[in-house]
Coordinates of C-alpha atoms in Angstrom, one line a residue:
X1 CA 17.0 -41.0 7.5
X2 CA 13.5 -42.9 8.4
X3 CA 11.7 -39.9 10.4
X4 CA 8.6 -42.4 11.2
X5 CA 8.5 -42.9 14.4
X6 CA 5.6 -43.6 17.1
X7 CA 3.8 -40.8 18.8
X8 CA 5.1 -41.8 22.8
X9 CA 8.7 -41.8 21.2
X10 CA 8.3 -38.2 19.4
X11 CA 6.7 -36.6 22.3
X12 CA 9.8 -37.4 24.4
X13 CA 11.8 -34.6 22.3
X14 CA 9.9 -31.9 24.3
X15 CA 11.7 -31.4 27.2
X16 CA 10.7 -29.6 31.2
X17 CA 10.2 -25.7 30.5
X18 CA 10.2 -26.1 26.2
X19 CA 7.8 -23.7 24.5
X20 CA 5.6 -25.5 22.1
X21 CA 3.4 -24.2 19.2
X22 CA 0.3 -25.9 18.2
X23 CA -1.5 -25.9 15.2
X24 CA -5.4 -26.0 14.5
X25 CA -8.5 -24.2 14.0
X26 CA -11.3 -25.9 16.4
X27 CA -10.6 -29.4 15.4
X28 CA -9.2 -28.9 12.0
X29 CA -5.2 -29.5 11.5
X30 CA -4.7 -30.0 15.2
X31 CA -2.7 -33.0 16.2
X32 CA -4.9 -35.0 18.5
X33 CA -3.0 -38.2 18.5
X34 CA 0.2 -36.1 19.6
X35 CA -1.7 -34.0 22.0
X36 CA -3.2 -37.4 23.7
X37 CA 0.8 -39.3 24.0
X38 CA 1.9 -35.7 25.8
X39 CA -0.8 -36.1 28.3
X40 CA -0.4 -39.5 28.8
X41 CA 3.5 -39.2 29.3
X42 CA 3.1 -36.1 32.1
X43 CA 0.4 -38.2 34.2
X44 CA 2.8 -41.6 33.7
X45 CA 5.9 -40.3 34.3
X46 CA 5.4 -36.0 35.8
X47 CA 7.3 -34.9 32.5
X48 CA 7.7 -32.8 31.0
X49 CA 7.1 -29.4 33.3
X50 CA 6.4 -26.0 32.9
X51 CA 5.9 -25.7 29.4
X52 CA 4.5 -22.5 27.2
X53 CA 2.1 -23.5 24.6
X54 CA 1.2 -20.8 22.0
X55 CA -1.2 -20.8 19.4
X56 CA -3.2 -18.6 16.9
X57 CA -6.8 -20.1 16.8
X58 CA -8.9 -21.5 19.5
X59 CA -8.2 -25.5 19.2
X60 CA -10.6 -27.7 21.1
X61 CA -13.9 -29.3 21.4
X62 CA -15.4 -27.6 24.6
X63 CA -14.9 -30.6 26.4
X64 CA -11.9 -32.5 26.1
X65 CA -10.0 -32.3 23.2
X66 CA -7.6 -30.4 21.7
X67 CA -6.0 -28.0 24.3
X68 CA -7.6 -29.3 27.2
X69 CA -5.6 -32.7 27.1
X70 CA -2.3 -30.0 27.7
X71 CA -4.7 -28.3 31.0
X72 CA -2.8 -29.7 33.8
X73 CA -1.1 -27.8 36.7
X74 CA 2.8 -28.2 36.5
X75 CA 2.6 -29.5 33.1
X76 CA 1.5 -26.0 31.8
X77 CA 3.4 -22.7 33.2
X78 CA 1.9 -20.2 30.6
X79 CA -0.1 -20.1 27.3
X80 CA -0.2 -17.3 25.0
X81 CA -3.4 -18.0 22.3
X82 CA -5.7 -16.2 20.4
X83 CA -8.8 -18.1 20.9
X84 CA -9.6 -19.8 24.4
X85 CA -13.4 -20.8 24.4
X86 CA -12.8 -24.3 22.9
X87 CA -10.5 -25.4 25.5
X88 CA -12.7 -24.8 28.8
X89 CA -10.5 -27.0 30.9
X90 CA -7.4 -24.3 29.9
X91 CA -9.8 -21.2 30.6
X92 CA -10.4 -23.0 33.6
X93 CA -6.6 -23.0 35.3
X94 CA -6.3 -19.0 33.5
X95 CA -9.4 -17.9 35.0
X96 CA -8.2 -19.1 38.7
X97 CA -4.7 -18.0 38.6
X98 CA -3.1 -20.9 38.2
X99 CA -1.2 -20.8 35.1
X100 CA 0.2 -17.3 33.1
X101 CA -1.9 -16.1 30.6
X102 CA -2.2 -14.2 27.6
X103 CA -4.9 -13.4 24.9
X104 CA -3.1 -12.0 21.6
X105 CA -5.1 -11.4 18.3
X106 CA -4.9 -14.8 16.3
X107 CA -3.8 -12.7 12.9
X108 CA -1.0 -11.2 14.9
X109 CA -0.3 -14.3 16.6
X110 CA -0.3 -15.8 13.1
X111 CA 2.3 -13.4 11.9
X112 CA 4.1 -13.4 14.8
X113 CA 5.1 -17.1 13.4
X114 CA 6.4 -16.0 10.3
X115 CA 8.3 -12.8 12.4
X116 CA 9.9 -15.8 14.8
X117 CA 11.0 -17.4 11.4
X118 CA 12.8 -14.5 10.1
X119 CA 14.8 -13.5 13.4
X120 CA 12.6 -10.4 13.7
X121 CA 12.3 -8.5 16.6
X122 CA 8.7 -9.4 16.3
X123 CA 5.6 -8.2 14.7
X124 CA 4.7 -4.3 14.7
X125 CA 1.2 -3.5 13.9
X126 CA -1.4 -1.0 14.5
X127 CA -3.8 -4.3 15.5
X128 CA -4.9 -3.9 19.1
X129 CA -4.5 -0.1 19.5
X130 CA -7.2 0.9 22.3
X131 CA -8.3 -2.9 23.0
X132 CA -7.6 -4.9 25.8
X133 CA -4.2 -5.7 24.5
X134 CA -3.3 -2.3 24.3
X135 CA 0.1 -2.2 27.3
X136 CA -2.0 0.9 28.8
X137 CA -5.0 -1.0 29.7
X138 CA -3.8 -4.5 30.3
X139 CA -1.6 -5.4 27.4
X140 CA -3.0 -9.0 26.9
X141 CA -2.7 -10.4 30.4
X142 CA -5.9 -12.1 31.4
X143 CA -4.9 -12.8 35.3
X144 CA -2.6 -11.5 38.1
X145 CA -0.1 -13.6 37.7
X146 CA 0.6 -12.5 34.3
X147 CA 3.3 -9.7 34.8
X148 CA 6.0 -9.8 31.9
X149 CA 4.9 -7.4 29.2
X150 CA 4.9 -9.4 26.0
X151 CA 3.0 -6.1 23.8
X152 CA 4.8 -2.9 24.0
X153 CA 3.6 0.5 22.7
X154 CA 5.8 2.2 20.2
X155 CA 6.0 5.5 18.1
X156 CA 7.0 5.0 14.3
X157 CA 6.9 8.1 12.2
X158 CA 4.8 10.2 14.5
X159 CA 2.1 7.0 14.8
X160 CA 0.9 4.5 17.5
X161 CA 1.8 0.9 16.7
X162 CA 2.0 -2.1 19.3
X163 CA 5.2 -4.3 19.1
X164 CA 4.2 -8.4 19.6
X165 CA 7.4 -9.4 20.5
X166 CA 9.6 -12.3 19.5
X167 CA 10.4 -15.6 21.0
X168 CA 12.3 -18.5 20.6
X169 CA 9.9 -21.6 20.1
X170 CA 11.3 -25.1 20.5
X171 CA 8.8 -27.3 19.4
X172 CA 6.2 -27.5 16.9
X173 CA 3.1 -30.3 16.8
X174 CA 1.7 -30.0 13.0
X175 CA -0.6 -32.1 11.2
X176 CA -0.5 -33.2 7.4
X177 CA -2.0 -35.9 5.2
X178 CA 0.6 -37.7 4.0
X179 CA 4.2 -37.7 4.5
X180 CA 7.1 -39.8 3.4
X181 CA 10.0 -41.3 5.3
X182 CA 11.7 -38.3 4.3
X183 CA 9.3 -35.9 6.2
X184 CA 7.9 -34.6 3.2
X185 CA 4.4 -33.4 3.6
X186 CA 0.9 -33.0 2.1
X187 CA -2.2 -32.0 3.0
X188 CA -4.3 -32.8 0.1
X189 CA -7.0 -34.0 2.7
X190 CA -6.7 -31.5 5.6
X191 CA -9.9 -28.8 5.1
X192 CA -7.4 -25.6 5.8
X193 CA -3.6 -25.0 5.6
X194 CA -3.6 -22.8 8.2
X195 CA 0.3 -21.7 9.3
X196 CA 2.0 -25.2 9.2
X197 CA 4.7 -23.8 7.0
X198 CA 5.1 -20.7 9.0
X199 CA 5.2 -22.5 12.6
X200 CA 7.7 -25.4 11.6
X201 CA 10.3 -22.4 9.7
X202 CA 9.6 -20.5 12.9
X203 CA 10.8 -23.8 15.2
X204 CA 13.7 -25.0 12.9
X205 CA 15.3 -21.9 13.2
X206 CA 15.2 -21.6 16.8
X207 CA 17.1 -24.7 17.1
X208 CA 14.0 -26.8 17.9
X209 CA 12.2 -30.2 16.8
X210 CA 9.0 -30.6 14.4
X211 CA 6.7 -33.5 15.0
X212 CA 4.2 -33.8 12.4
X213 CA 1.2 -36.1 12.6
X214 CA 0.1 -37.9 9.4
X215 CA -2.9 -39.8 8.3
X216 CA -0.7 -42.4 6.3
X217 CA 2.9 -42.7 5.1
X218 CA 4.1 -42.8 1.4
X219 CA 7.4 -44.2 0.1
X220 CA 9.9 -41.5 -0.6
X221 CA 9.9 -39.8 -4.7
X222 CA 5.8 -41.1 -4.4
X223 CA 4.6 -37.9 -3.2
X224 CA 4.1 -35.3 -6.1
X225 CA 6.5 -32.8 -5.5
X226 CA 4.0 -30.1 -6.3
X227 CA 1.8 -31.4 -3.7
X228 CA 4.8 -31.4 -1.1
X229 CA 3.4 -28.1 1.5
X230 CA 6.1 -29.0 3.9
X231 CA 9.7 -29.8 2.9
X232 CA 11.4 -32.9 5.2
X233 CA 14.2 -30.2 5.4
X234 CA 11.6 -28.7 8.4
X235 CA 10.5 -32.2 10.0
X236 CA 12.4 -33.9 12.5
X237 CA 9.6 -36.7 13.5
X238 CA 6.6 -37.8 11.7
X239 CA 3.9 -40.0 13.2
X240 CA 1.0 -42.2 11.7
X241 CA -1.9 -41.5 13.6
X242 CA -4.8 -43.6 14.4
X243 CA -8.1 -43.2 12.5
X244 CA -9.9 -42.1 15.4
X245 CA -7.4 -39.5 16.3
X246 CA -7.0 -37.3 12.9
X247 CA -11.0 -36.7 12.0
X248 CA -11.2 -33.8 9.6
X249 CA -12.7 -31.6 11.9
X250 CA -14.0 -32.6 15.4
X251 CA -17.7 -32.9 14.3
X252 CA -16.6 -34.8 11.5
X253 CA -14.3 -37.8 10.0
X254 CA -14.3 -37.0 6.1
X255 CA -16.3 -34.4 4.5
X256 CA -15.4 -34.7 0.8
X257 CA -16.6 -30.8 0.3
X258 CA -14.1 -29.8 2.9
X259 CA -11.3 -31.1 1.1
X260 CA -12.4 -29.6 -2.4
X261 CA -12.9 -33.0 -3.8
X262 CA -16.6 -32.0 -4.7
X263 CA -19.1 -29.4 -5.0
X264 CA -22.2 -29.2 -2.6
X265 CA -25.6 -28.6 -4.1
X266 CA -26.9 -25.3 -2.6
X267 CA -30.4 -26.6 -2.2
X268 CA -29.0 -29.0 0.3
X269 CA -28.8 -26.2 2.8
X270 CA -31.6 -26.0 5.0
X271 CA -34.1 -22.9 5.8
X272 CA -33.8 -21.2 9.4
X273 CA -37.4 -21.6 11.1
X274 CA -38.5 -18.0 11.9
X275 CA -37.3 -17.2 15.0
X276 CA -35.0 -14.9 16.7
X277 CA -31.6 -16.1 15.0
X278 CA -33.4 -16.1 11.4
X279 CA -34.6 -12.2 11.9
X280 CA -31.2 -11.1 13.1
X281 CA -29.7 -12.9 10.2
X282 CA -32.3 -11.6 7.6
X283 CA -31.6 -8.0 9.0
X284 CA -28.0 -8.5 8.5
X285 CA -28.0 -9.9 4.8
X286 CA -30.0 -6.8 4.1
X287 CA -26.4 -5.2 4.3
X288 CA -24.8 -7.4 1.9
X289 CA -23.8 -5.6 -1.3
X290 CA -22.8 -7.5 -4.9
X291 CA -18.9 -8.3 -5.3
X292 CA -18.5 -7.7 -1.5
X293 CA -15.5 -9.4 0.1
X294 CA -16.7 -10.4 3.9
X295 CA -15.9 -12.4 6.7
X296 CA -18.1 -14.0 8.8
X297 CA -17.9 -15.0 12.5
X298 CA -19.0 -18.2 14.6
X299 CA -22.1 -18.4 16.0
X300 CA -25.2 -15.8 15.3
X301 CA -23.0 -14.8 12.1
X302 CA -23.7 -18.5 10.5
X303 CA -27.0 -17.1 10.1
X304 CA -26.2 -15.0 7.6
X305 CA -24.8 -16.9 4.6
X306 CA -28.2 -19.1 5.5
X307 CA -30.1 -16.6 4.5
X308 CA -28.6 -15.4 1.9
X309 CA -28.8 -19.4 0.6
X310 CA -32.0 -19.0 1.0
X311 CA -32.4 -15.8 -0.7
X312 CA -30.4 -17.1 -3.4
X313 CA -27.6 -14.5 -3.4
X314 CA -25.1 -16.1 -1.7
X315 CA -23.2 -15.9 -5.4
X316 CA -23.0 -12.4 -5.5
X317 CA -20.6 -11.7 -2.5
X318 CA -17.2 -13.5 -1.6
X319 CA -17.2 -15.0 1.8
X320 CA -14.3 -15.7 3.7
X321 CA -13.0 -17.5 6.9
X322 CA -9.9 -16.3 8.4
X323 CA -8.2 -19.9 8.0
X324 CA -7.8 -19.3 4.7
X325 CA -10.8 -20.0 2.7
X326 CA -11.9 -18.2 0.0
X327 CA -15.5 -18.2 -1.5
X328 CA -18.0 -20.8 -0.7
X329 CA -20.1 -21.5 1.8
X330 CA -18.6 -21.4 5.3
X331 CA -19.3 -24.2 8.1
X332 CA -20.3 -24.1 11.8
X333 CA -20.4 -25.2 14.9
X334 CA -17.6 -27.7 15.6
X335 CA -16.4 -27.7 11.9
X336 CA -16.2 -24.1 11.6
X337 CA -13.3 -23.0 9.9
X338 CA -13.8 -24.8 6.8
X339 CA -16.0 -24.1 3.9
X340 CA -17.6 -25.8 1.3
X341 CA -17.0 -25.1 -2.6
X342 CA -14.8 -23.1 -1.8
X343 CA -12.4 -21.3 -4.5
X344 CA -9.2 -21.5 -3.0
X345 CA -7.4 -22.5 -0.3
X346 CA -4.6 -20.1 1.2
X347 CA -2.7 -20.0 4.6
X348 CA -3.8 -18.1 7.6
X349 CA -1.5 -15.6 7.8
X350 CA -1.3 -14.2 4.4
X351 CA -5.3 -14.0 4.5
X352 CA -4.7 -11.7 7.7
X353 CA -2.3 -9.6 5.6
X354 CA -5.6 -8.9 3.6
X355 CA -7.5 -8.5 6.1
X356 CA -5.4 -5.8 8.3
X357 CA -4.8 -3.8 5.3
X358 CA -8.5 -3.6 4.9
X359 CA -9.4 -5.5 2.2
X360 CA -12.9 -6.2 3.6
X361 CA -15.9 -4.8 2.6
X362 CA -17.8 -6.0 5.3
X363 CA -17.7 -8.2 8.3
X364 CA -20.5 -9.8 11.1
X365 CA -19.2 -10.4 13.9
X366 CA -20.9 -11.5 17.3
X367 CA -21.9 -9.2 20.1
X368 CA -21.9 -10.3 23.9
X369 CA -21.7 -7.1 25.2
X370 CA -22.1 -3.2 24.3
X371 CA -21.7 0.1 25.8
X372 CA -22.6 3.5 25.2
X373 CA -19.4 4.1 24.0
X374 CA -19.8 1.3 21.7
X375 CA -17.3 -1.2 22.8
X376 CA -18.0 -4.2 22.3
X377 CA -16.5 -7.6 24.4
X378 CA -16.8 -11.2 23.0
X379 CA -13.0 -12.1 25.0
X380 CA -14.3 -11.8 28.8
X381 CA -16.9 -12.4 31.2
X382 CA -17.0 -12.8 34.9
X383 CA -17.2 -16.7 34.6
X384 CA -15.8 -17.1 31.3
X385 CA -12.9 -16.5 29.3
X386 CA -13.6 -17.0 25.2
X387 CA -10.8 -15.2 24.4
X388 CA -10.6 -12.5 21.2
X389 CA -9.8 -15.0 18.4
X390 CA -9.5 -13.1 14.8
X391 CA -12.2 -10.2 16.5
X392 CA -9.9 -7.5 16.7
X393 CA -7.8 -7.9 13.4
X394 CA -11.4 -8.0 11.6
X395 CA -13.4 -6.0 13.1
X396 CA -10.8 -3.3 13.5
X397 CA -10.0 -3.2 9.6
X398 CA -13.0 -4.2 8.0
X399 CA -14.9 -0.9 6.1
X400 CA -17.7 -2.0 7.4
X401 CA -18.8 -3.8 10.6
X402 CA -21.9 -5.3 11.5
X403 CA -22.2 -6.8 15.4
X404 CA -25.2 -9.1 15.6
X405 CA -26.7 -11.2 18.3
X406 CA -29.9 -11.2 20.3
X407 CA -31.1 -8.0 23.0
X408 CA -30.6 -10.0 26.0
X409 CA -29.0 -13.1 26.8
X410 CA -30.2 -16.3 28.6
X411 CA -33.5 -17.6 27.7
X412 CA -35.0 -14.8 25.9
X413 CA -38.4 -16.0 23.9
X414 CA -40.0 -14.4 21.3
X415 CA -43.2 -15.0 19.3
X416 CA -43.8 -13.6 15.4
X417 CA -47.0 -12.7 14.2
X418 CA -48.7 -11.4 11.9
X419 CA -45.6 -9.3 10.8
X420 CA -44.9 -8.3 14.3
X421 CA -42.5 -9.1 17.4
X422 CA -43.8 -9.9 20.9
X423 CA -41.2 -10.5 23.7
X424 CA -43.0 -13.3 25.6
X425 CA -39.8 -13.8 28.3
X426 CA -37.1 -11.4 28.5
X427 CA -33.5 -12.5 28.7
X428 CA -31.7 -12.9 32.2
X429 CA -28.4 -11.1 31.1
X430 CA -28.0 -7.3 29.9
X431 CA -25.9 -7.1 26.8
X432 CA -26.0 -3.5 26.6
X433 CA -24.2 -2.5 29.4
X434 CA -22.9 1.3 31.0
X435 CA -19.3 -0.2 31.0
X436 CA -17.7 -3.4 29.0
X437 CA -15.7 -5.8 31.0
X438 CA -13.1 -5.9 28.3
X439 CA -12.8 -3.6 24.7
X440 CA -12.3 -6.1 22.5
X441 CA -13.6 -3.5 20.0
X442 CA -12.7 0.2 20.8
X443 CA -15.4 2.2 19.5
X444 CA -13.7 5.2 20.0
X445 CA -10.9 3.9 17.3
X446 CA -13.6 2.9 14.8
X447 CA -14.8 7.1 15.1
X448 CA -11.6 8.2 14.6
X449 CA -10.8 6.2 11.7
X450 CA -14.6 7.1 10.4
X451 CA -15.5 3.3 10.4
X452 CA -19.0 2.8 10.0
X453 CA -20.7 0.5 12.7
X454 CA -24.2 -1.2 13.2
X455 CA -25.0 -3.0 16.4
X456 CA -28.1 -5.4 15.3
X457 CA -30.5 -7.3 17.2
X458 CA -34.1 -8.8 17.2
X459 CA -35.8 -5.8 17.9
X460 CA -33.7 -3.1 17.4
X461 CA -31.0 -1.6 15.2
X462 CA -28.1 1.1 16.3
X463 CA -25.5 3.1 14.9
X464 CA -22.3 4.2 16.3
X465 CA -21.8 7.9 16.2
X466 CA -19.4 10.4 17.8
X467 CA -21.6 11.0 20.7
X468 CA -22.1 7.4 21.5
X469 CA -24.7 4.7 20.4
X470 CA -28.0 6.1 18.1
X471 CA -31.7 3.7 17.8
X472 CA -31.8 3.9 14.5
X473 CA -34.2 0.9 13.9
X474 CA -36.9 -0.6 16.0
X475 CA -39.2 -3.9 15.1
X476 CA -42.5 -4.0 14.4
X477 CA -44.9 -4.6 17.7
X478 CA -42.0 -3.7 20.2
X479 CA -42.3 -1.1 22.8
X480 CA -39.4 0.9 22.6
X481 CA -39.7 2.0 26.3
X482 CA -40.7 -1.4 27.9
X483 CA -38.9 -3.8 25.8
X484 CA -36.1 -1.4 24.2
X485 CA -34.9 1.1 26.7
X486 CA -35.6 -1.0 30.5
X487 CA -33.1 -3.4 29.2
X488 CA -30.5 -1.4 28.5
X489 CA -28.2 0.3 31.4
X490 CA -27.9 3.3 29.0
X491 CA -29.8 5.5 27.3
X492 CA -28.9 5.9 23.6
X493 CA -29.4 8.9 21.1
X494 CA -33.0 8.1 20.0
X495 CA -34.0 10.2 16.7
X496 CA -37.8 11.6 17.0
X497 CA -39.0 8.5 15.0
X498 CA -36.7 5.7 14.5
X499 CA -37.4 3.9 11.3
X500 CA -39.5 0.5 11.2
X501 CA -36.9 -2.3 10.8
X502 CA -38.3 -3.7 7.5
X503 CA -41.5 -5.6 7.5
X504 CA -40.6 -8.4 5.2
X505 CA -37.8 -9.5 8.2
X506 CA -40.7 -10.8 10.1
X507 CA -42.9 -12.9 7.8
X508 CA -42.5 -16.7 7.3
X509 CA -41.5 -16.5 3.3
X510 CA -38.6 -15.1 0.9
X511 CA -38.1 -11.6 1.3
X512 CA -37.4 -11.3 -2.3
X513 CA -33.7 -9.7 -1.9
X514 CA -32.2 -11.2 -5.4
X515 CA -34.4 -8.4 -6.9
X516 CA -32.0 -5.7 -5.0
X517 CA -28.9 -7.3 -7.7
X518 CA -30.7 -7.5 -10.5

């Protein structure tokens, strides 16, 4: 059987009210050129309706691709995703009410795949325990609309676990590299394997179709069967896409390093000027520790494995990205996800299965908000809906957690001199708030499990203790009263003296931390 077909012809096998899973991370493995014949079919024709998308990852561009082709009222009835930021136009129709919605960690979304595969009742977990997910605060519904409890809270063996529960999923849209007439697939080119095995298992036995999109087609026998990551046994259609529709990542066509095919030269990685990002990440890789095994998060958390390049230890620790990369040097902004000279490739959710049994050392995550409960929320804001991601799988396993980002938000400036930090114009937004608007990290959990946590910023470092949020750290030339404790709605445990962050943090040359491994 020839499963080649065109991408307006395999679209047509999801039908009004089908729930369809979608793979990606960002831009990488997601099926534009599928994603673009949907949309065009609902605004030619008004079909299909009322469909359920859900997904592990956050799959967009912030503007228009990915997810947001699939943001259209009556087209969409509910999504269920782990990572919402990238698709704005999506956040847009949760945020106002007009389509269900639910944020799920991506690990257990991930798993929850391989769970839907197996005919389980779903996945059980102790992942989400005192979070926003948690059924007794709001169980992952992120609007009114939202009613049907999808998490439930049950007792095994005396313990607390949360029960993601199954469903039947009808379609899958999966990307490869190269498939055969057959539907044999490879994905010798794709930067990350993500759950493509997991999803398509998970749709075939639910009785539904797989549509996979392909940068070129092979005869069938030509495709090393070693190299073969889906079996045609799982495909029902397989489409060709255009060039301009299957880039590597959405910042880039074909990166080489992404794909394994070579090694990058570590000099080619530029130095951080000194400013507010570089201290925060110098602070940070003061934390890293030889043979450590850590994750690190978008955004501010870049900074870190940038320093350390710079510092030239980046050898002596293992970083990892929860799409399954191992080793190397992570990437960021629209191609994050991926790494370069990387070690090995694995899928996303048996990388998770690492990660919740707490096989981190260490992990830097980002911090939009605190509280003197340390809680911390990256997943919602008034205005904005990013959505939890991997946050609450790593940060609530990880033996060590690091949240790093600047004091305030929104236009803060800051000057270095002479060693020390002047705060020229203060940010417009408290991040360290009485009261989180969501716990997308319980810091009570983290003291009852004894999990060591830092909060670090700019100009000043805290620890979480029993009794809520301790200064343990404040930067040279800052005024712990004017520019520490005014901008914060809380007053922390402050020591007699809290210890100088270290001086070397705020010069413009190598702080010399290789010596610390020799």
């Amino acid at each position: 059987m020839n499963k080649v077909t065109s991408a307006e012809e395999a679209v047509k096998a999801i039908k009004s009210g089908s729930t369809v899973a979608t793979e990606g991370f960002v831009g990488t493995g997601f099926p534009e050129e599928l994603a673009i014949a949907l949309e065009r079919r609902f605004l030619e024709t008004g079909e299909p309706r009322d469909l359920t998308f859900i997904y592990a990852a956050g799959q967009g561009d912030g503007a228009g691709k990915g997810l947001n082709h699939f943001a259209h009222e009556v087209l969409v009835k509910r999504v269920i995703g782990g990572h919402w930021n990238l698709a704005p136009k999506m956040g847009r129709l949760a945020l106002e009410g007009k389509i269900e919605a639910y944020n799920l960690p991506q690990g257990c979304i991930s798993h929850l795949f391989r769970d839907i595969a197996g005919h389980r009742p779903g996945h059980i977990t102790h992942v989400g325990l005192k979070t926003f997910v948690d059924p007794r605060n709001t169980g992952g519904k992120m609007n009114d609309r939202t009613t049907e409890d999808i998490v439930e809270l049950v007792r095994l063996g005396g313990k607390e676990y949360l029960w993601y529960k199954s469903l039947p999923i009808d379609v899958a849209l999966l990307r490869g590299t190269t498939a055969d007439s057959n539907g044999n697939v490879s994905v010798e080119k794709e930067a990350a394997i993500l759950e493509i095995v997991q999803i398509a298992e998970a749709v075939k036995n639910s009785g539904g179709k797989v549509i996979v999109q392909v940068e070129r087609i092979a005869e069938p026998g030509s495709i090393p069967a070693r190299k073969i990551l889906l079996p045609g046994l799982f495909v029902d259609y397989v489409v060709q896409a255009r060039p301009e529709n299957h880039w590597q990542t959405f910042a880039e066509q074909f990166n080489p390093a992404y794909s394994g095919e070579i090694r990058i030269p570590l000099a080619a990685i530029k130095p951080l000027p000194l400013d507010e990002r570089k201290i925060i990440g110098r602070r940070a890789a003061m934390e890293l520790k030889p043979n450590s095994i850590i994750n690190l998060g978008i955004g501010m958390p870049e900074t870190v494995s940038m320093v350390a390049s710079e510092e030239n230890i980046l050898n002596f620790a293992i970083l990892t990205v929860e799409a399954g990369l191992i080793g190397g040097v992570p990437a960021g902004g629209l191609s994050f996800g991926v790494s370069s000279n990387f070690e090995c490739i694995m899928d996303q959710p048996s990388l998770f299965d690492f990660y919740d049994g707490g096989g981190l050392d260490l992990a830097f995550l980002g911090l939009a908000q605190a509280d003197q409960a340390g809680n911390v929320n990256v997943s919602k804001m008034a205005t904005r809906f990013p959505g939890a991601g991997g946050f609450i799988n790593i940060t609530q396993n990880t033996k060590n957690v690091f949240f790093i980002g600047t004091f305030t938000a929104g236009n803060v400036q800051i000057a270095v001199e002479n060693g020390r930090l002047r705060i020229i114009r203060e940010g417009k937004i408290r991040k360290f708030v009485k009261s989180v608007e969501h716990i997308t990290f319980s810091g009570s959990y983290a003291v009852d499990v004894g999990q060591p946590v830092l909060y670090i910023t700019e100009r000043a470092v805290f620890r979480l203790t029993s009794r809520g949020l301790q200064l343990i750290e404040v930067a040279p030339g800052v005024d712990i009263r004017k520019d520490i404790l005014d901008q914060m709605e809380f007053m922390p445990l402050i020591p007699q003296d809290p210890a100088p962050m270290d001086e070397r943090i705020f010069h413009d040359r190598i702080m010399n931390l290789r010596a610390a491994y020799a």
